[in-house]
Amino acid sequence: MFSKRFAVQLQSCVRQFCTTKCLTANAQAFEYPSVSSKLVKELQGIVGQSNVSTAEAVREQHGHDESYHKSSPPELVVFAENVEHVSHVAKLCNNNNIPLIPFGTGTGLEGGINAIKGGVCLDLNKMNNILAVNQEDFDCTVEAGVSRQTLNSYLRDTGLVFPIDPGADASLCGMCATSASGTNAVRYGTMRENVLNLEVVLPDGRVFDTAGKGRRTKKTSAGYNLTNLFVGSEGTLGIITKATLRLYGIPECTASAVCSFPSVKNAVDTTVNILQCGIQMARIEFLDEVAIDAFNKYSKYDMKVAPSLFMEFTGNEGTLAKQVDLVSEIVNMNEGSDFKWAEEAEEKNRLWKARHDIVYACMALQPGSKPYSTDVCVPISRLPDVIVRSKELIDAAGIIGFTLGHVGDGNFHNLFLINDDMPDQKAKAIKLSKQIAKIAQELDGTCTGEHGIGLGKKELLLREIGEEGLEIMKQVKSTFDPNNIMNPGKVFV
Ligand SMILES: Cc1cc2c(cc1C)N(C[C@H](O)[C@H](O)[C@H](O)COP(=O)(O)OP(=O)(O)OC[C@H]1O[C@@H](n3cnc4c(N)ncnc43)[C@H](O)[C@@H]1O)c1[nH]c(=O)[nH]c(=O)c1N2
Ligand SMILES: CCCCCCC(=O)C(=O)O
Ligand SMILES: [Mn+2]
């Protein structure tokens, strides 16, 4: 008798053989079988007919995120309503060797959802219940489709907030999957520091909780950190169906300010000085003069067109005043000027919304274009060097590039606008972003602080962690996903 394990291995060899044959016969074919009409019927049997769509418009909508990557629609889209749906769909795809791509809200910036190997897109938006808010314990549990703004609206009267804030209203489990962050990370950390537990469905249909069922402690030393294995896994290991997240009390007082500098270096040096003095900031964001120009035009501001810092201070009345005085001194020391304060809640919200809208502000300067953005992160002392060098490279390439970022974390972006009619511009953007990522890596940094690897940074991941590191990651993947059906073609070269 064959053991079950041997049978699985044999099945996998047969598949590989068939795949090779299929590819030789037809260079256009995916390395996976197409979804058959029998499988469509079986999927309909699991989730109901109305939750399976092969309509072109629906497939197209699920074939790309907000990045420049060419759209690759899945063969069909399945809408899951509960974890049982997810489990049965995963198992069926796994048994038939069909690629399965989890879909949050499609706001990713690295082509994470593009179905480059065909298969089934699993849309989780219908799983949109907020399952628990434990006010005394500062945590909550949400289903996969709940977005960060929906959660924060729900929390409005509790005095609590979930602070991780990518510019888009992304799904919270999508944010887990990309290890997202945003302007608040300098104070609250990224998704990695704020996820207490995840419910995950593996490709074979097994459902498990990464920290153990119902666990929601701030600390744990119990075994391997499976929670953080899934944070940043970009849909390549399993489907995250629930997340238990940390919440925070809304600070008693906040104040926001902007100020301008004569050069990029002055602005970035200011950031480094503030952090080196141990001043706890809630936000320190940088926008260069090119980005400020777009910001003014799109959001109707009249800031000086110069490298600028956007800051937020939090505390009580006493501590806030002290922090503000210290920061003002550091800003003056670095020749900063034009301090403008936003004190009313409405004005503060307008300022930070405008900051979050910056991608759209830049895109409005060249309608019809797509954003191509870098996302490097370096140790804070290296930040002035890498930002100045990236801007020099952009100027030398003769392309418009916007520079901005979460400089309080050593994380920043250069944004280039890409248009199909401008292949030259695209080639320059690709070359520049590789150069900038390599500079960051040489300065002990990473090619992605928060957007992930997706399709565009696979080579850079190899460069960053080396052959051995990548091989170990692949071994981890094959433990969870031996048939390589979970979001194939992403993350790994
Ligand atoms: C204007 C604007 C501004 C920003 C950003 C985007 C845009 C359009 N982003 C990027 C984006 O919002 C971020 O990557 C989100 O985490 C993506 O969440 P979605 O739900 O949209 O995931 P989306 O559906 O795009 O999927 C992203 C990846 O996660 C996987 N995935 C999604 N849901 C999953 C699940 N439940 N289980 C397993 N895998 C899943 C997908 O398969 C894919 O690989 C960002 N980001 C950031 O970190 N900081 C920022 O400041 C910004 N700013
Ligand atoms: C130049 C900006 C592109 C960055 C994309 C969005 C983002 O992460 C942000 O911080 O804004
Ligand atoms: Mn960002």
Coordinates of C-alpha atoms and ligand atoms in Angstrom, one line a residue:
M1 CA 0.0 0.0 0.0
F2 CA 1.2 3.5 -0.8
S3 CA 1.4 5.9 2.2
K4 CA -0.8 9.1 1.9
R5 CA 2.4 11.2 1.8
F6 CA 3.9 9.1 -1.1
A7 CA 0.6 9.4 -3.0
V8 CA 0.7 13.2 -2.6
Q9 CA 4.3 13.3 -3.8
L10 CA 3.5 11.1 -6.8
Q11 CA 0.5 13.3 -7.7
S12 CA 2.8 16.3 -7.6
C13 CA 5.4 14.7 -9.9
V14 CA 2.6 13.8 -12.4
R15 CA 1.4 17.3 -12.3
Q16 CA 4.9 18.7 -13.0
F17 CA 5.3 16.3 -15.9
C18 CA 1.9 17.3 -17.3
T19 CA 2.7 21.0 -16.8
T20 CA 6.0 20.8 -18.7
K21 CA 4.3 19.0 -21.6
C22 CA 1.5 21.5 -21.6
L23 CA 4.0 24.4 -21.7
T24 CA 6.0 22.9 -24.5
A25 CA 2.9 22.4 -26.5
N26 CA 1.6 25.9 -26.0
A27 CA 3.9 28.7 -24.8
Q28 CA 1.0 30.8 -23.8
A29 CA -0.5 28.2 -21.4
F30 CA -0.3 28.7 -17.7
E31 CA 1.7 26.2 -15.7
Y32 CA -1.6 25.2 -14.1
P33 CA -4.7 23.5 -15.6
S34 CA -7.5 25.8 -16.5
V35 CA -10.6 26.0 -14.4
S36 CA -13.0 23.4 -15.9
S37 CA -16.8 23.8 -16.1
K38 CA -17.0 20.9 -13.7
L39 CA -15.0 22.8 -11.2
V40 CA -17.1 25.9 -11.7
K41 CA -20.2 23.9 -10.8
E42 CA -18.5 22.5 -7.7
L43 CA -17.5 26.0 -6.6
Q44 CA -21.1 27.1 -7.1
G45 CA -22.2 24.2 -5.0
I46 CA -20.0 25.4 -2.2
V47 CA -20.7 29.2 -2.2
G48 CA -23.9 29.4 -4.2
Q49 CA -24.3 30.4 -7.8
S50 CA -24.5 34.1 -7.2
N51 CA -21.1 34.0 -5.4
V52 CA -19.2 32.8 -8.5
S53 CA -18.6 35.2 -11.3
T54 CA -16.9 34.7 -14.7
A55 CA -18.2 38.1 -16.0
E56 CA -15.4 39.9 -17.8
A57 CA -16.0 43.2 -15.9
V58 CA -15.7 41.4 -12.5
R59 CA -12.6 39.5 -13.6
E60 CA -11.0 42.6 -14.9
Q61 CA -11.8 44.5 -11.7
H62 CA -10.0 41.7 -9.7
G63 CA -7.1 41.4 -12.2
H64 CA -5.1 44.4 -10.9
D65 CA -4.4 46.5 -7.9
E66 CA -3.5 50.2 -7.9
S67 CA 0.0 49.7 -9.2
Y68 CA 1.5 50.0 -12.7
H69 CA 1.5 46.3 -13.3
K70 CA -0.4 45.1 -16.3
S71 CA -3.8 43.6 -15.5
S72 CA -4.0 39.8 -15.3
P73 CA -7.6 38.8 -14.6
P74 CA -8.3 35.6 -12.8
E75 CA -10.4 32.9 -14.6
L76 CA -13.2 33.5 -12.2
V77 CA -14.0 35.3 -9.0
V78 CA -15.5 33.5 -5.9
F79 CA -17.0 35.6 -3.1
A80 CA -16.8 33.9 0.2
E81 CA -19.3 34.6 3.0
N82 CA -17.8 32.6 5.8
V83 CA -14.8 30.6 6.8
E84 CA -16.4 27.3 5.8
H85 CA -16.7 28.7 2.3
V86 CA -13.0 29.6 2.3
S87 CA -12.0 26.2 3.6
H88 CA -14.0 24.3 1.0
V89 CA -12.9 26.5 -1.9
A90 CA -9.2 26.2 -0.8
K91 CA -9.4 22.4 -0.5
L92 CA -11.1 22.1 -3.9
C93 CA -8.5 24.3 -5.6
N94 CA -5.7 22.4 -3.9
N95 CA -7.0 19.1 -5.0
N96 CA -7.3 20.3 -8.6
N97 CA -4.0 22.3 -8.6
I98 CA -5.7 25.6 -9.3
P99 CA -4.1 28.9 -8.3
L100 CA -5.9 30.7 -5.5
I101 CA -5.5 34.4 -5.0
P102 CA -6.9 36.1 -1.9
F103 CA -8.4 39.5 -2.6
G104 CA -8.9 42.2 0.1
T105 CA -9.7 45.6 -1.5
G106 CA -7.2 45.6 -4.3
T107 CA -5.4 48.7 -3.1
G108 CA -1.9 47.1 -3.1
L109 CA 1.0 48.8 -4.9
E110 CA 3.0 45.8 -6.0
G111 CA 0.7 43.7 -8.2
G112 CA -0.1 41.3 -5.4
I113 CA -3.5 40.3 -6.6
N114 CA -2.7 40.0 -10.4
A115 CA -3.6 36.5 -11.5
I116 CA -0.5 35.9 -13.5
K117 CA -0.9 32.2 -13.5
G118 CA -4.7 32.2 -14.0
G119 CA -6.9 30.5 -11.4
V120 CA -9.5 31.6 -8.9
C121 CA -9.6 35.0 -7.1
L122 CA -11.1 34.7 -3.7
D123 CA -12.8 37.9 -2.7
L124 CA -13.3 38.2 1.0
N125 CA -15.3 41.5 1.2
K126 CA -18.6 39.7 2.1
M127 CA -16.9 38.6 5.4
N128 CA -17.3 42.0 6.9
N129 CA -18.4 41.5 10.6
I130 CA -16.7 43.2 13.5
L131 CA -16.8 40.2 15.8
A132 CA -15.7 41.7 19.1
V133 CA -14.4 44.9 20.7
N134 CA -12.9 44.4 24.1
Q135 CA -12.7 47.9 25.4
E136 CA -11.0 47.1 28.7
D137 CA -8.4 45.0 27.0
F138 CA -7.8 47.4 24.0
D139 CA -8.3 44.8 21.3
C140 CA -10.8 43.7 18.7
T141 CA -11.5 40.9 16.3
V142 CA -12.6 41.4 12.7
E143 CA -13.4 39.3 9.7
A144 CA -11.3 39.5 6.6
G145 CA -13.3 42.1 4.7
V146 CA -13.5 44.8 7.3
S147 CA -11.6 47.9 6.2
R148 CA -9.6 50.2 8.6
Q149 CA -12.0 53.1 8.2
T150 CA -15.1 50.9 8.8
L151 CA -13.5 49.7 12.0
N152 CA -12.6 53.2 13.1
S153 CA -16.1 54.5 12.4
Y154 CA -17.5 51.7 14.5
L155 CA -15.1 52.6 17.3
R156 CA -15.9 56.3 17.2
D157 CA -17.9 56.4 20.5
T158 CA -15.5 54.1 22.4
G159 CA -12.6 56.5 22.7
L160 CA -10.4 53.8 21.0
V161 CA -8.8 53.8 17.6
F162 CA -6.9 51.4 15.3
P163 CA -4.1 53.7 14.2
I164 CA -2.3 51.9 11.3
D165 CA -3.2 54.1 8.3
P166 CA -2.1 53.3 4.8
G167 CA -3.4 56.0 2.5
A168 CA -6.1 53.8 1.1
D169 CA -9.1 52.3 3.0
A170 CA -7.6 48.8 2.8
S171 CA -9.0 45.7 4.3
L172 CA -7.5 44.9 7.7
C173 CA -6.5 41.3 6.7
G174 CA -5.1 42.7 3.4
M175 CA -3.0 45.0 5.6
C176 CA -1.9 42.0 7.6
A177 CA -1.0 40.2 4.4
T178 CA 1.3 43.1 3.2
S179 CA 2.5 44.1 6.6
A180 CA 1.2 47.6 5.9
S181 CA 1.8 50.8 7.9
G182 CA 1.5 54.5 7.2
T183 CA 2.0 57.9 8.9
N184 CA 1.4 56.6 12.4
A185 CA 4.0 53.9 12.5
V186 CA 6.6 56.1 14.1
R187 CA 4.5 56.0 17.3
Y188 CA 2.4 52.8 17.0
G189 CA 4.5 50.5 14.9
T190 CA 3.3 48.6 11.8
M191 CA 0.9 45.7 11.4
R192 CA 3.6 43.4 12.7
E193 CA 3.4 45.0 16.2
N194 CA -0.4 45.2 16.2
V195 CA -1.7 41.8 15.4
L196 CA -2.4 39.5 18.3
N197 CA -3.9 36.5 16.5
L198 CA -5.0 35.4 13.1
E199 CA -7.4 32.8 11.9
V200 CA -5.9 31.3 8.8
V201 CA -7.2 28.8 6.2
L202 CA -4.5 26.6 4.7
P203 CA -4.7 25.3 1.1
D204 CA -5.7 21.9 2.3
G205 CA -8.7 23.4 4.0
R206 CA -7.4 23.3 7.6
V207 CA -8.5 26.3 9.7
F208 CA -6.3 27.3 12.6
D209 CA -5.5 30.3 14.9
T210 CA -1.9 31.4 14.8
A211 CA -1.7 32.1 18.5
G212 CA -4.2 29.5 19.6
K213 CA -8.0 29.8 19.6
G214 CA -9.3 32.9 21.4
R215 CA -5.8 34.1 22.5
R216 CA -5.4 37.8 22.5
T217 CA -2.6 38.8 24.8
K218 CA -0.2 41.6 24.3
K219 CA 2.7 39.3 25.1
T220 CA 3.4 35.6 24.5
S221 CA 6.4 33.3 24.6
A222 CA 4.4 30.3 23.6
G223 CA 6.2 28.6 20.7
Y224 CA 7.0 29.9 17.3
N225 CA 5.5 33.2 16.2
L226 CA 3.2 31.9 13.5
T227 CA 1.2 35.2 13.6
N228 CA 4.1 37.1 12.3
L229 CA 4.8 34.4 9.7
F230 CA 1.5 35.3 8.1
V231 CA 2.0 39.0 8.5
G232 CA 3.6 40.0 5.2
S233 CA 3.0 36.6 3.6
E234 CA 1.1 38.3 0.7
G235 CA -1.4 35.5 0.2
T236 CA 1.3 33.0 -0.5
L237 CA 0.8 30.7 2.5
G238 CA -2.9 30.7 3.3
I239 CA -6.0 32.9 3.6
I240 CA -6.3 35.1 6.6
T241 CA -10.0 35.0 7.6
K242 CA -10.0 36.9 10.9
A243 CA -7.6 39.2 12.7
T244 CA -7.4 40.1 16.4
L245 CA -5.8 43.6 16.6
R246 CA -4.6 46.0 19.2
L247 CA -6.5 49.2 19.9
Y248 CA -5.3 52.4 21.5
G249 CA -6.9 55.2 23.5
I250 CA -7.3 58.5 21.5
P251 CA -4.7 60.8 23.0
E252 CA -5.9 63.7 25.2
C253 CA -4.3 66.4 23.1
T254 CA -2.8 66.5 19.7
A255 CA -1.2 69.3 17.6
S256 CA -0.1 69.2 14.0
A257 CA 2.3 71.5 12.3
V258 CA 4.1 71.9 8.9
C259 CA 7.3 73.7 8.3
S260 CA 9.7 74.3 5.3
F261 CA 13.4 73.9 4.8
P262 CA 16.0 75.3 2.4
S263 CA 17.1 71.8 1.3
V264 CA 16.1 68.1 1.6
K265 CA 19.1 67.5 3.8
N266 CA 18.0 70.2 6.3
A267 CA 14.6 68.6 6.5
V268 CA 15.9 65.1 6.9
D269 CA 18.6 66.1 9.4
T270 CA 15.9 67.7 11.5
T271 CA 14.0 64.4 11.6
V272 CA 17.1 62.5 12.6
N273 CA 17.9 65.1 15.3
I274 CA 14.4 64.9 16.7
L275 CA 14.5 61.1 17.0
Q276 CA 18.0 61.1 18.4
C277 CA 16.9 63.4 21.2
G278 CA 14.3 60.8 22.1
I279 CA 11.3 63.1 21.5
Q280 CA 8.3 60.8 21.0
M281 CA 6.5 62.0 17.9
A282 CA 3.2 60.7 16.6
R283 CA 4.0 61.4 13.0
I284 CA 6.9 62.9 11.1
E285 CA 6.3 63.0 7.3
F286 CA 8.5 64.5 4.6
L287 CA 7.3 65.9 1.3
D288 CA 9.8 67.3 -1.2
E289 CA 9.2 70.5 -3.2
V290 CA 7.8 68.5 -6.2
A291 CA 5.3 66.7 -4.0
I292 CA 4.4 70.0 -2.1
D293 CA 3.5 71.6 -5.5
A294 CA 1.1 68.6 -6.3
F295 CA -0.2 68.7 -2.7
N296 CA -1.0 72.5 -3.0
K297 CA -2.8 72.1 -6.3
Y298 CA -4.9 69.1 -5.5
S299 CA -5.8 69.8 -1.9
K300 CA -6.0 73.7 -2.2
Y301 CA -3.2 74.6 0.1
D302 CA -0.7 77.4 -0.3
M303 CA 2.4 76.0 1.4
K304 CA 5.8 77.3 0.4
V305 CA 7.1 75.1 -2.4
A306 CA 10.1 73.7 -0.6
P307 CA 11.1 70.5 1.2
S308 CA 8.7 70.2 4.2
L309 CA 8.0 68.2 7.3
F310 CA 4.5 67.4 8.5
M311 CA 4.5 66.6 12.2
E312 CA 2.0 65.5 14.9
F313 CA 2.5 65.8 18.6
T314 CA 0.4 64.0 21.2
G315 CA 0.2 64.1 25.0
N316 CA -1.5 66.2 27.6
E317 CA -1.3 70.0 27.8
G318 CA 1.9 70.0 29.8
T319 CA 4.0 67.5 27.9
L320 CA 2.8 68.7 24.5
A321 CA 4.1 72.3 25.1
K322 CA 7.5 70.9 26.1
Q323 CA 7.8 68.7 23.0
V324 CA 6.7 71.5 20.7
D325 CA 9.4 73.8 22.2
L326 CA 12.1 71.3 21.8
V327 CA 11.1 70.4 18.2
S328 CA 10.9 74.1 17.3
E329 CA 14.4 74.6 18.5
I330 CA 15.7 71.7 16.4
V331 CA 13.8 73.0 13.4
N332 CA 15.4 76.5 13.8
M333 CA 18.8 75.0 14.2
N334 CA 18.4 73.4 10.8
E335 CA 17.2 76.6 9.2
G336 CA 13.5 75.5 9.1
S337 CA 10.9 78.2 8.8
D338 CA 7.2 78.9 7.9
F339 CA 5.9 76.9 10.9
K340 CA 2.1 76.6 10.5
W341 CA -0.1 75.0 13.1
A342 CA -3.3 73.2 12.7
E343 CA -5.1 73.1 16.1
E344 CA -8.8 72.6 15.3
A345 CA -9.8 69.0 14.8
E346 CA -11.3 69.9 11.4
E347 CA -8.1 71.6 10.1
K348 CA -5.9 68.7 11.4
N349 CA -8.1 66.1 9.7
R350 CA -8.0 68.2 6.4
L351 CA -4.2 68.3 6.6
W352 CA -3.8 64.5 7.2
K353 CA -6.4 63.6 4.6
A354 CA -4.5 65.8 2.1
R355 CA -1.3 63.9 3.0
H356 CA -3.0 60.6 2.5
D357 CA -4.3 61.8 -0.9
I358 CA -0.8 62.6 -2.1
V359 CA -0.7 59.7 -4.7
Y360 CA -3.9 61.1 -6.3
A361 CA -2.4 64.6 -6.1
C362 CA 0.6 63.5 -8.0
M363 CA -1.5 61.5 -10.5
A364 CA -3.7 64.5 -11.2
L365 CA -0.7 66.3 -12.7
Q366 CA -0.6 63.7 -15.4
P367 CA -4.1 62.3 -15.9
G368 CA -4.4 58.7 -17.1
S369 CA -1.1 57.7 -15.5
K370 CA -0.4 55.0 -13.0
P371 CA 1.9 55.3 -9.9
Y372 CA 5.2 53.6 -9.8
S373 CA 6.6 53.9 -6.4
T374 CA 9.7 53.0 -4.5
D375 CA 9.4 52.1 -0.8
V376 CA 12.8 51.8 0.8
C377 CA 13.5 51.8 4.5
V378 CA 16.9 52.4 6.1
P379 CA 18.3 52.8 9.6
I380 CA 17.5 56.4 10.5
S381 CA 21.1 57.6 10.5
R382 CA 21.4 56.6 6.8
L383 CA 18.2 58.5 5.7
P384 CA 19.7 61.8 4.7
D385 CA 22.3 60.0 2.5
V386 CA 19.8 57.8 0.7
I387 CA 17.2 60.5 0.1
V388 CA 19.7 63.0 -1.2
R389 CA 21.3 60.3 -3.5
S390 CA 17.9 59.2 -4.8
K391 CA 17.0 62.8 -5.7
E392 CA 20.3 63.3 -7.5
L393 CA 19.6 60.1 -9.6
I394 CA 16.1 61.3 -10.4
D395 CA 17.4 64.7 -11.6
A396 CA 20.1 63.1 -13.7
A397 CA 17.6 60.8 -15.4
G398 CA 15.5 63.8 -16.4
I399 CA 12.2 62.4 -15.2
I400 CA 9.6 63.9 -12.8
G401 CA 9.8 62.1 -9.5
F402 CA 8.0 63.0 -6.3
T403 CA 9.7 62.2 -3.0
L404 CA 7.9 61.7 0.3
G405 CA 7.6 59.4 3.2
H406 CA 7.4 58.3 6.7
V407 CA 10.8 59.7 7.5
G408 CA 10.4 59.1 11.2
D409 CA 10.7 55.4 10.4
G410 CA 13.5 55.8 7.9
N411 CA 10.9 54.8 5.2
F412 CA 10.3 56.9 2.1
H413 CA 8.9 56.7 -1.4
N414 CA 9.8 58.2 -4.8
L415 CA 6.8 58.3 -7.1
F416 CA 7.0 58.2 -10.9
L417 CA 4.1 58.6 -13.2
I418 CA 3.8 55.9 -15.8
N419 CA 1.8 56.0 -18.9
D420 CA 1.5 53.3 -21.6
D421 CA 2.2 56.0 -24.2
M422 CA 5.5 56.8 -22.6
P423 CA 7.7 53.7 -22.6
D424 CA 10.8 55.7 -22.1
Q425 CA 9.4 57.1 -18.8
K426 CA 8.6 53.6 -17.6
A427 CA 12.0 52.2 -18.5
K428 CA 13.6 55.1 -16.5
A429 CA 11.3 54.6 -13.5
I430 CA 12.1 50.9 -13.4
K431 CA 15.9 51.5 -13.6
L432 CA 15.7 54.3 -11.0
S433 CA 13.7 52.3 -8.5
K434 CA 16.2 49.4 -8.8
Q435 CA 19.1 51.7 -8.3
I436 CA 17.4 53.4 -5.2
A437 CA 16.5 50.0 -3.7
K438 CA 20.1 48.8 -4.1
I439 CA 21.5 52.0 -2.5
A440 CA 19.1 51.4 0.5
Q441 CA 20.2 47.7 0.7
E442 CA 23.9 48.8 0.7
L443 CA 23.1 51.1 3.6
D444 CA 21.7 48.2 5.7
G445 CA 18.2 48.9 4.6
T446 CA 15.4 47.1 2.8
C447 CA 13.8 47.4 -0.7
T448 CA 10.3 47.6 0.9
G449 CA 9.3 49.1 4.2
E450 CA 5.5 48.6 3.8
H451 CA 4.2 47.8 0.3
G452 CA 5.7 44.3 0.0
I453 CA 7.4 42.3 -2.8
G454 CA 4.5 41.3 -5.0
L455 CA 5.5 41.0 -8.6
G456 CA 8.0 43.8 -8.9
K457 CA 10.6 43.2 -6.3
K458 CA 11.3 39.5 -6.5
E459 CA 14.9 40.0 -7.6
L460 CA 15.5 42.6 -4.9
L461 CA 14.2 40.1 -2.3
L462 CA 16.8 37.6 -3.4
R463 CA 19.5 40.3 -3.3
E464 CA 18.3 41.3 0.2
I465 CA 18.2 37.9 2.0
G466 CA 20.5 35.9 -0.2
E467 CA 20.1 32.5 -1.9
E468 CA 20.0 30.6 1.4
G469 CA 17.5 32.9 3.0
L470 CA 15.3 32.6 0.0
E471 CA 15.6 28.8 -0.1
I472 CA 14.5 28.7 3.6
M473 CA 11.5 30.9 2.8
K474 CA 10.6 28.5 -0.1
Q475 CA 10.9 25.6 2.3
V476 CA 8.5 27.3 4.7
K477 CA 6.1 28.0 1.9
S478 CA 6.1 24.4 0.7
T479 CA 5.3 23.2 4.3
F480 CA 2.1 25.3 4.2
D481 CA 1.4 25.1 0.5
P482 CA 3.1 21.9 -1.0
N483 CA 1.2 22.3 -4.3
N484 CA 2.2 26.0 -4.7
I485 CA -1.4 27.1 -5.4
M486 CA -1.4 30.1 -3.1
N487 CA -0.8 33.3 -5.1
P488 CA 1.9 31.6 -7.3
G489 CA 4.4 33.8 -9.1
K490 CA 4.6 36.3 -6.3
V491 CA 7.4 37.1 -3.8
F492 CA 9.8 34.4 -5.1
V493 CA 12.0 34.5 -8.2
Ligands
LIG1 C1 -3.4 55.8 -2.4 C2 -2.8 54.7 -1.7 C3 -1.9 54.9 -0.6 C4 -1.3 53.9 0.0 C5 -1.5 52.6 -0.4 C6 -2.3 52.3 -1.5 C7 -2.9 53.4 -2.2 C8 -3.8 53.1 -3.4 N1 -0.8 51.6 0.3 C9 -0.9 50.2 -0.2 C10 -2.1 49.3 0.3 O1 -3.2 50.1 0.8 C11 -1.7 48.3 1.2 O2 -0.8 47.4 0.6 C12 -2.8 47.4 1.8 O3 -2.3 46.7 2.9 C13 -3.5 46.5 0.8 O4 -4.7 46.0 1.4 P1 -5.8 45.4 0.4 O5 -6.9 44.9 1.3 O6 -6.2 46.4 -0.6 O7 -5.0 44.2 -0.2 P2 -5.0 43.7 -1.7 O8 -6.4 43.1 -2.0 O9 -4.5 44.7 -2.6 O10 -4.0 42.5 -1.6 C14 -2.7 42.7 -1.3 C15 -1.9 41.4 -1.1 O11 -2.4 40.7 0.1 C16 -3.0 39.5 -0.2 N2 -4.2 39.4 0.6 C17 -5.3 40.3 0.7 N3 -6.2 39.9 1.6 C18 -5.7 38.7 2.1 C19 -6.2 37.8 3.1 N4 -7.3 38.0 3.7 N5 -5.5 36.7 3.3 C20 -4.3 36.4 2.7 N6 -3.8 37.3 1.8 C21 -4.5 38.4 1.5 C22 -3.3 39.5 -1.7 O12 -3.3 38.2 -2.3 C23 -2.2 40.4 -2.2 O13 -1.0 39.6 -2.4 C24 -0.1 51.8 1.4 N7 0.5 50.8 2.1 C25 1.2 51.1 3.2 O14 1.6 50.2 3.9 N8 1.4 52.4 3.6 C26 0.9 53.4 3.0 O15 1.1 54.6 3.3 C27 0.1 53.2 1.8 N9 -0.5 54.2 1.1
LIG2 C1 5.3 59.0 -3.7 C2 4.3 58.3 -3.0 C3 3.9 57.0 -3.4 C4 3.6 56.2 -2.2 C5 2.4 55.5 -2.3 C6 1.6 55.6 -1.1 C7 2.2 55.6 0.2 O1 2.7 54.6 0.7 C8 2.2 56.8 1.0 O2 2.8 56.9 2.0 O3 1.5 57.8 0.6
MN3 MN 3.8 55.0 2.5

